[in-house]
CSV table of C-alpha atoms in Angstrom, one decimal:
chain,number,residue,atom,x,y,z
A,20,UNK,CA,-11.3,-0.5,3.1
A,21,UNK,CA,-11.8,-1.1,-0.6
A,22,UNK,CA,-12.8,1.7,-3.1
A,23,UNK,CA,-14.4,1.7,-6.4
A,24,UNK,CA,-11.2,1.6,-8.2
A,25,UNK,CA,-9.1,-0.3,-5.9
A,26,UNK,CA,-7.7,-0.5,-2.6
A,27,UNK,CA,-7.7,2.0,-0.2
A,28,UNK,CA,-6.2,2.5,3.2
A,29,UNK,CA,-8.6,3.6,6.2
A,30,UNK,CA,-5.4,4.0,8.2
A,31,UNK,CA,-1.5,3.5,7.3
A,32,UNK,CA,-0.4,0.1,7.7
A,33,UNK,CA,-2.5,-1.7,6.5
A,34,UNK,CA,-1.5,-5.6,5.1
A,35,UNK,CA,-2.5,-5.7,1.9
A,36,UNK,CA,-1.1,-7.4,-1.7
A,37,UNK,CA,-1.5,-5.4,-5.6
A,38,UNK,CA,0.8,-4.2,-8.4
A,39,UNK,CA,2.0,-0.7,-7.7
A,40,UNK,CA,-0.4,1.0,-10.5
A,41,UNK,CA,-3.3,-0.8,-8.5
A,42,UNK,CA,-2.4,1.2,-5.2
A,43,UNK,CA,-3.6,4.0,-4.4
A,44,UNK,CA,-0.2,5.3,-3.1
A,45,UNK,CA,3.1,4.5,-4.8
A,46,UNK,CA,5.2,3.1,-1.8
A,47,UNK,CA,8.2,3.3,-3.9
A,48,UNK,CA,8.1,7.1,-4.2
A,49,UNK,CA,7.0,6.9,-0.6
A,50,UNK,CA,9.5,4.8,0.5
A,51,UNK,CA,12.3,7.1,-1.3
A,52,UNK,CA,11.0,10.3,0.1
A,53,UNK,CA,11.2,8.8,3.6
A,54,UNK,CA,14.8,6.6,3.3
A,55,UNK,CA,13.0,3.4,3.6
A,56,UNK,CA,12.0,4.5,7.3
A,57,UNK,CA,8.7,2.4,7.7
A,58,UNK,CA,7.9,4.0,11.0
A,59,UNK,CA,8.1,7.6,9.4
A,60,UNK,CA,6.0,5.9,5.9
A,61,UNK,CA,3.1,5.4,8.4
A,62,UNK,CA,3.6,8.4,10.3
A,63,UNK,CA,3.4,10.6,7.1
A,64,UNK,CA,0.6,8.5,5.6
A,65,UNK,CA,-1.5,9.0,8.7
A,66,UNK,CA,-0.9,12.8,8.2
A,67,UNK,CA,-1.8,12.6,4.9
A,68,UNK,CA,-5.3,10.7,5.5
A,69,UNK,CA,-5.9,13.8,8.1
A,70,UNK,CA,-5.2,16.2,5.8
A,71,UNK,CA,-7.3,14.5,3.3
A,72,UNK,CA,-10.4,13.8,5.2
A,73,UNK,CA,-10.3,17.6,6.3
A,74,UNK,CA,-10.0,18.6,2.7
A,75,UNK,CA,-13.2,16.4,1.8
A,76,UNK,CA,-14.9,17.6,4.6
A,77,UNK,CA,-14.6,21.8,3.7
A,78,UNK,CA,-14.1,22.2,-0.2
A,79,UNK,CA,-17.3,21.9,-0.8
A,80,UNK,CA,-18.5,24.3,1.0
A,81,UNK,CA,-15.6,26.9,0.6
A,82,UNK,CA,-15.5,29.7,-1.2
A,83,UNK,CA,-13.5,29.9,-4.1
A,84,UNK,CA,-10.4,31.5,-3.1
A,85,UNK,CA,-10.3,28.6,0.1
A,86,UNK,CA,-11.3,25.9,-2.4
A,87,UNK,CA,-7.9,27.1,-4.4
A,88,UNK,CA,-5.9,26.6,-1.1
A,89,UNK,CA,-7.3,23.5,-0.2
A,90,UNK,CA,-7.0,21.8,-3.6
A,91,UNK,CA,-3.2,23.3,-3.8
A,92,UNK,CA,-2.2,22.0,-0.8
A,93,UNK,CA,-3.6,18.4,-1.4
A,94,UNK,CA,-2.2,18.5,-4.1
A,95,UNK,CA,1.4,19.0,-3.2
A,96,UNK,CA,0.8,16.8,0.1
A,97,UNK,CA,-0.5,13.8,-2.7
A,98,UNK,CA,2.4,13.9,-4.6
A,99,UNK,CA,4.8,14.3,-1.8
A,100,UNK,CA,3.6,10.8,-0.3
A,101,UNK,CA,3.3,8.8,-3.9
A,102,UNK,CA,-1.0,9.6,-4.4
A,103,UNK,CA,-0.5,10.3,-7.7
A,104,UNK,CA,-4.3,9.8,-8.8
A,105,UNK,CA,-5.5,12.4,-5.5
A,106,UNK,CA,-3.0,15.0,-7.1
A,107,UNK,CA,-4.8,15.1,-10.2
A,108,UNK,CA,-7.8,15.0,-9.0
A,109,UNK,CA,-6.4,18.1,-6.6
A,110,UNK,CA,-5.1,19.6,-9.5
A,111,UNK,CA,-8.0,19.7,-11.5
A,112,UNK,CA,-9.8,21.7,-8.7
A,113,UNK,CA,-7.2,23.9,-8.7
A,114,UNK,CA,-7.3,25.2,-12.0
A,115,UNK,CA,-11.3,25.1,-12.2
A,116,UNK,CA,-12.3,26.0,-8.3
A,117,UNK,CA,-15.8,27.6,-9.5
């Protein structure tokens, strides 16, 4: 699947070619948080998109004390696997949930 601003994964796994700033996740932090495991990369990826796609789907409608929790723990889930850009993005929800 390609975004706006680049490619984007549906699903972990996927074959595809691009500098590191052009991904949306940087497999090198990913690949350091999981040893190199490629098996656990995907596995945590494909939590990640879960977690993601459940965020999109309620912060919007939450209320702002929820929105907080949701954009806090995306946030910390982004960074852990490399998605630098969805961290901001988490972030700045975080400090303005209104």
């Amino acid at each position: 699947m390609r975004g706006e601003n680049g490619i984007a994964f549906s699903m972990p796994g996927g074959d595809v070619s691009g500098t590191a700033g052009s991904r949306p996740v940087d497999l090198a932090h990913l690949a350091r948080q999981t040893m190199g495991d490629r098996s656990l990369e995907q596995e945590v990826l494909a939590l990640f998109v879960q977690q993601a796609l459940s965020v999109r789907d309620r912060i919007v409608d939450a209320d702002v004390k929820q929105r907080l929790l949701l954009a806090h723990g995306l946030k910390g889930s982004a960074r852990g696997v490399g998605a630098f850009a969805v961290a901001d993005c988490a972030g700045a929800i975080e400090l303005q949930p209104e």
